[in-house]
CSV table of C-alpha atoms in Angstrom, one decimal:
chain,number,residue,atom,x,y,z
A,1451,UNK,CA,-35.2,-64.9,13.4
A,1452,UNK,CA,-36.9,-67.7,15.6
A,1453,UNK,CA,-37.5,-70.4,13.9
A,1454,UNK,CA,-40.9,-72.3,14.0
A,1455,UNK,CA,-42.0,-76.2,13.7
A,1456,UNK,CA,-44.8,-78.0,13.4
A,1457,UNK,CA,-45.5,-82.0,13.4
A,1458,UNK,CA,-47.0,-83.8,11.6
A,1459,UNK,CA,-46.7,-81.8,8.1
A,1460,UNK,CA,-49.7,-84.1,7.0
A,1461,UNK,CA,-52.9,-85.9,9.5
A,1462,UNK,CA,-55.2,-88.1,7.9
A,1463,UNK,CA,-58.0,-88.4,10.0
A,1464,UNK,CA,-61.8,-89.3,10.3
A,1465,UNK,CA,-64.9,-87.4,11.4
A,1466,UNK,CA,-65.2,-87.4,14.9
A,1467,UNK,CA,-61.7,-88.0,15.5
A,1468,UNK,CA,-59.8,-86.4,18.0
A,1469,UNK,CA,-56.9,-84.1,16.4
A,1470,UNK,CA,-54.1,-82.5,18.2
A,1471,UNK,CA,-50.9,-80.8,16.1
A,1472,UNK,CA,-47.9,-79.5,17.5
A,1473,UNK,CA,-45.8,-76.1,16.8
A,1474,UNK,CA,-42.3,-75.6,18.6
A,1475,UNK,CA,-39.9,-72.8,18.4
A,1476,UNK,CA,-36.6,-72.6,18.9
A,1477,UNK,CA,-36.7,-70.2,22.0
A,1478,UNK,CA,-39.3,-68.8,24.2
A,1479,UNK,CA,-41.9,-66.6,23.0
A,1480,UNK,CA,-43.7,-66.8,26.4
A,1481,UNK,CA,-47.8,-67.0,25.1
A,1482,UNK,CA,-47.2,-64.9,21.4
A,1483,UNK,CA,-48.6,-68.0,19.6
A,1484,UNK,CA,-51.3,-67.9,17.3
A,1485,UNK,CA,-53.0,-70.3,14.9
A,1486,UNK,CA,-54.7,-70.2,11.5
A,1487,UNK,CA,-56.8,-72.5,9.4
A,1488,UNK,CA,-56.6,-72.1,5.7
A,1489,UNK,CA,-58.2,-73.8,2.9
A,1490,UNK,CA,-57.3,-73.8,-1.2
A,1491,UNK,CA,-57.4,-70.7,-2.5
A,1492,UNK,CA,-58.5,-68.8,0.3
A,1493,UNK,CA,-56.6,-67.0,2.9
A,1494,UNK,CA,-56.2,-67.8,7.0
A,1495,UNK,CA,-58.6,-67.1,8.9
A,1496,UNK,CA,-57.0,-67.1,12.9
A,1497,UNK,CA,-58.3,-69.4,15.6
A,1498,UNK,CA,-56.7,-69.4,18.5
A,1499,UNK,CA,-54.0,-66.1,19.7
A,1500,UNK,CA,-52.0,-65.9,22.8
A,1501,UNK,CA,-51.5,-69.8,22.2
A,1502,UNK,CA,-55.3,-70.7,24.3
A,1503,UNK,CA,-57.2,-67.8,23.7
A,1504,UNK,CA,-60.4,-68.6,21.3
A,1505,UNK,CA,-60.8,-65.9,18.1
A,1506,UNK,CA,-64.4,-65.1,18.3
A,1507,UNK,CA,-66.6,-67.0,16.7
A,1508,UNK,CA,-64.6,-70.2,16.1
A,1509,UNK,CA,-66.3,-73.0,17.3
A,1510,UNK,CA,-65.3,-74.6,20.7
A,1511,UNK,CA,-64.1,-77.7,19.4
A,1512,UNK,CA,-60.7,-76.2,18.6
A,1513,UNK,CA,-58.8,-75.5,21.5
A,1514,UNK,CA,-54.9,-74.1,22.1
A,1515,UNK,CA,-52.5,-75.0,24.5
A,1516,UNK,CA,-48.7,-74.4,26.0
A,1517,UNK,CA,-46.6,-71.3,26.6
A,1518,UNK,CA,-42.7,-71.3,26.1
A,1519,UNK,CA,-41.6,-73.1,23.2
A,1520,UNK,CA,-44.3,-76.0,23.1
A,1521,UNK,CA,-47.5,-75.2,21.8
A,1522,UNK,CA,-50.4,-77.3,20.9
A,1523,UNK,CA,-53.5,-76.8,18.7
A,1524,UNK,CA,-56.5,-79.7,19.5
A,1525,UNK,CA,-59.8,-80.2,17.4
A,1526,UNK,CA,-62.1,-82.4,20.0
A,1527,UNK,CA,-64.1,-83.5,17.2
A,1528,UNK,CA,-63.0,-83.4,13.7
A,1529,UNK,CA,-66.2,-82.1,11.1
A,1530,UNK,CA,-66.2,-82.0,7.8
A,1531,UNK,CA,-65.4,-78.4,7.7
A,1532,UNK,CA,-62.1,-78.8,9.4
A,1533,UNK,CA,-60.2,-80.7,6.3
A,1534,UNK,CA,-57.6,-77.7,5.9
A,1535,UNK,CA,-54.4,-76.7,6.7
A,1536,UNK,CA,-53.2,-75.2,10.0
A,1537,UNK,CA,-50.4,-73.1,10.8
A,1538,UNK,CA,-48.7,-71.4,14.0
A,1539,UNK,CA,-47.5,-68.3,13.9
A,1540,UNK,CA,-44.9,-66.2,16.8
A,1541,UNK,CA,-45.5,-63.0,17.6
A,1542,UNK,CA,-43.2,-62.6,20.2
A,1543,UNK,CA,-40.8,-60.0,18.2
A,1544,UNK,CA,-40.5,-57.9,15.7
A,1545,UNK,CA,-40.3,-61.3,13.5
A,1546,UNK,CA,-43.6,-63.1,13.1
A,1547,UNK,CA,-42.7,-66.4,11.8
A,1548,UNK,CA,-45.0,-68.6,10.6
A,1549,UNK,CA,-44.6,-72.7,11.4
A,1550,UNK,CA,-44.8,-74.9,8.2
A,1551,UNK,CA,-48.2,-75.5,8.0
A,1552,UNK,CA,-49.8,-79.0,8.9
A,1553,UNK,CA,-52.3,-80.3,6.6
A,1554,UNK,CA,-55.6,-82.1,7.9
A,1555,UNK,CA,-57.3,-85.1,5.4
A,1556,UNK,CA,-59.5,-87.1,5.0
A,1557,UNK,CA,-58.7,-90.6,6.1
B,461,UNK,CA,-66.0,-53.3,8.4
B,462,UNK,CA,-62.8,-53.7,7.4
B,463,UNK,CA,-61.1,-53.9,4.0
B,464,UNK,CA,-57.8,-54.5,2.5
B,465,UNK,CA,-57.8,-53.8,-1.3
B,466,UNK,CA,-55.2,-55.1,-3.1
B,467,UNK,CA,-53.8,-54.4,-6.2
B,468,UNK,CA,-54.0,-56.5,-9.4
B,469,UNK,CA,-52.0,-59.4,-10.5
B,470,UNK,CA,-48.9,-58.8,-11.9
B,471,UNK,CA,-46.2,-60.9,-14.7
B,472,UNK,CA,-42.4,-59.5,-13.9
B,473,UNK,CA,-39.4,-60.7,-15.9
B,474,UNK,CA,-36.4,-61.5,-13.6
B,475,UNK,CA,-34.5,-59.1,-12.6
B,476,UNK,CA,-37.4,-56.5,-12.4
B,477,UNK,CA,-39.5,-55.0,-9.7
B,478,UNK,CA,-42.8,-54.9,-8.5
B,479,UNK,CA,-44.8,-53.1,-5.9
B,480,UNK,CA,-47.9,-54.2,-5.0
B,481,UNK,CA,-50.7,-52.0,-3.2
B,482,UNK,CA,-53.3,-52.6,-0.2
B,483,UNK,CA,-55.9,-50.0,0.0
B,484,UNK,CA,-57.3,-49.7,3.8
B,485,UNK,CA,-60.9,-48.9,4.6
B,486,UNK,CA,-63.3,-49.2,7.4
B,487,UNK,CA,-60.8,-48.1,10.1
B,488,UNK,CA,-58.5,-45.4,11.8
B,489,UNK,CA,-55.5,-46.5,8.7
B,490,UNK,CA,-52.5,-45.2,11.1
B,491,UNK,CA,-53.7,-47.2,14.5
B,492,UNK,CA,-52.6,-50.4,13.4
B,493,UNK,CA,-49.6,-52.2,12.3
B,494,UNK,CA,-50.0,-53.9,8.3
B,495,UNK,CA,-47.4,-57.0,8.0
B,496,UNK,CA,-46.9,-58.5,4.1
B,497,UNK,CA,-46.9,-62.4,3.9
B,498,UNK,CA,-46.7,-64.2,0.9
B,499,UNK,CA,-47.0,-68.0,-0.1
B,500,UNK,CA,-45.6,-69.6,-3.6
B,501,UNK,CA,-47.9,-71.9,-4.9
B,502,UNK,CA,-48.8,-75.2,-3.2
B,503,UNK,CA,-46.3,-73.9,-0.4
B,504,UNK,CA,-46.9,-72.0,3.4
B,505,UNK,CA,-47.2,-69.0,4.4
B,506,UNK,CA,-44.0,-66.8,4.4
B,507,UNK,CA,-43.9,-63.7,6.9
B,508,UNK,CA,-42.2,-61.1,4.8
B,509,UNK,CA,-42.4,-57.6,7.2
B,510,UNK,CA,-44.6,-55.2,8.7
B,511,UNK,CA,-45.2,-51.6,8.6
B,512,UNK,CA,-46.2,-49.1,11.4
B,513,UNK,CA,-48.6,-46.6,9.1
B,514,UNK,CA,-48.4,-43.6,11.9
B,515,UNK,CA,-44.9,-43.1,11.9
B,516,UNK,CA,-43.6,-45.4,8.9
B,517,UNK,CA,-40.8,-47.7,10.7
B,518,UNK,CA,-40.7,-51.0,9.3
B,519,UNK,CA,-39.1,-54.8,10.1
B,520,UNK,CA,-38.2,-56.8,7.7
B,521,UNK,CA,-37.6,-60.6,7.8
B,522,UNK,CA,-34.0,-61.2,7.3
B,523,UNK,CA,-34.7,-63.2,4.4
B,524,UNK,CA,-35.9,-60.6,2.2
B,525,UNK,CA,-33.6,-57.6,4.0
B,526,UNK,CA,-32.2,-55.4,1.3
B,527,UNK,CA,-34.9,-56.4,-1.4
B,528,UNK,CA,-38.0,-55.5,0.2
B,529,UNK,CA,-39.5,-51.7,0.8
B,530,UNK,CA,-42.6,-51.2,2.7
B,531,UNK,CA,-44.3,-47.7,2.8
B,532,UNK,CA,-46.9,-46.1,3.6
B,533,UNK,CA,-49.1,-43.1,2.6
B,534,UNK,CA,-51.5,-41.8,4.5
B,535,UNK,CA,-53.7,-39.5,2.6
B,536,UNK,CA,-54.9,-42.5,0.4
B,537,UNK,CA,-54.6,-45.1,3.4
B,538,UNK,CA,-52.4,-47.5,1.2
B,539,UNK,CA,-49.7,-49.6,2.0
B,540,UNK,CA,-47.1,-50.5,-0.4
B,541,UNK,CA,-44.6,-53.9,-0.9
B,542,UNK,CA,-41.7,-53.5,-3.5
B,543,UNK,CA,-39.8,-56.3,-3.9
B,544,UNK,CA,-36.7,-55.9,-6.1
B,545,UNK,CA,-34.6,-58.4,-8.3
B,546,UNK,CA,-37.2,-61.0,-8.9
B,547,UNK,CA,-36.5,-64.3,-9.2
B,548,UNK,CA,-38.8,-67.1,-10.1
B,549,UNK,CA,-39.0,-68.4,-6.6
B,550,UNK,CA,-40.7,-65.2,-6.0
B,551,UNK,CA,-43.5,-66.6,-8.0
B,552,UNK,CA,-46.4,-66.3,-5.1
B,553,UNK,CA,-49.1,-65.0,-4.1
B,554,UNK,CA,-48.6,-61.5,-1.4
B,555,UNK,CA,-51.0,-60.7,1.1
B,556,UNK,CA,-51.2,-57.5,3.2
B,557,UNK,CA,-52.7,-58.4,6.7
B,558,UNK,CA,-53.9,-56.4,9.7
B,559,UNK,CA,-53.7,-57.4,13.4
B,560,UNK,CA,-56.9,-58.3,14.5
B,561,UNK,CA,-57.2,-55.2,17.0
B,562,UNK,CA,-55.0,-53.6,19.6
B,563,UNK,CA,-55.4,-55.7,22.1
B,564,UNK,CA,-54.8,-59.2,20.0
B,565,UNK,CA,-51.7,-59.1,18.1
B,566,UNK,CA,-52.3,-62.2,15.9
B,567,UNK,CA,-53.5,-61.1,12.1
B,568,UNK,CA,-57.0,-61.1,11.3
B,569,UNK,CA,-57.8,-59.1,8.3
B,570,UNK,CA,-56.1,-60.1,5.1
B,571,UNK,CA,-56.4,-58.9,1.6
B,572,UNK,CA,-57.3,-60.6,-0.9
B,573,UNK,CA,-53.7,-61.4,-2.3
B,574,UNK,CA,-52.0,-60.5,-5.5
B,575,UNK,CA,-50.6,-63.2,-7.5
B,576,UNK,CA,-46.9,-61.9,-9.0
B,577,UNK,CA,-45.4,-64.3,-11.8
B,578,UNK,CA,-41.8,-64.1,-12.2
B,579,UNK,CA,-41.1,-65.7,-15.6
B,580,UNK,CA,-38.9,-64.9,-18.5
């Protein structure tokens, strides 16, 4: 299975800040990268697929980049509504993997 | 709109078994692919396998090859996840999850979990 990893497990950041978390894998799954948000007690809800592309509907503040094995997820402006955690997910086989997760507080 | 139904919670005993249901509605049931994720408490999300529900073929993560069964049956549009000799770290709550259409691969329907306790 390809593994996934994401940095830092835990941000601690302020409204208005500028956010960017990172997800690796451990070989190429060309674009197949999505992220989710999720908060307590409530499942994900996806952002961002094929690593840039913007779900519909999520604001335009959060932003995905890289193709490969380097991936990056960006918040422009942190709100209050974005204290959650965020994962990355491959989809690039039959072996979705999800990334550990990288939770977003309040600083 | 589309709905995943899941079944209630559930309290196993180790060693036991436990299949959980996901009721589809609100869409053609045997045009997408369902996957099964799960996530023990105050812990990530765990991709556990997906389900083609036209044809039935499955992928299992290698973690859970062996102990996992994931069928389908189309006359009710219902998924199924059996997972066999429990353990408490199978303590967690199981999602059944959609792809968000056929041209975006990523998940983006999920049920709304079924918490399984494993305790003796």
């Amino acid at each position: 299975d390809i593994q996934m990893t994401q940095s830092p497990s835990t941000l601690s950041a302020s409204v208005g800040d500028r956010v960017t978390i990172t997800c690796r894998a451990s070989q190429s799954i060309s674009s197949w990268l999505a992220w989710y948000q999720q908060k307590p007690g409530k499942a994900p809800k996806l952002l961002i697929y094929k690593a840039s592309s913007l779900e519909s509907g999520v604001p335009s503040r959060f932003s995905g980049s890289g193709s490969g094995t380097e991936f990056t997820l960006t918040i422009s402006s942190l709100q209050p509504d974005d204290f959650a955690t965020y994962y990355c997910q491959q989809y690039n086989s039959y072996s979705f993997t999800f990334g550990p997760g990288t939770k977003v507080d309040i600083k | 709109q589309v709905q995943l139904v899941q079944s209630g919670a559930e309290v196993k005993k180790p060693g036991a078994s436990v299949k959980v249901s996901c009721k589809a509605s609100g869409y053609t049931f045997t045009s997408y692919y369902m996957h099964w994720v799960r996530q023990a408490p105050g812990q990530g999300l765990e991709w556990m396998g997906i389900i083609n529900p036209s044809g039935g073929s499955t992928s299992y993560a290698q973690k859970f090859q062996g102990r996992v069964t994931m069928t389908r049956d189309t006359s009710t549009s219902t998924v199924y996840m059996e997972l066999s000799s429990l353990r408490s770290e199978d303590t967690a709550v199981y999602y059944c999850a959609r792809v968000m259409s056929l041209a975006v691969a990523a998940i983006g329907y999920w049920g709304q979990g079924t918490l399984v306790t494993v305790s003796s």
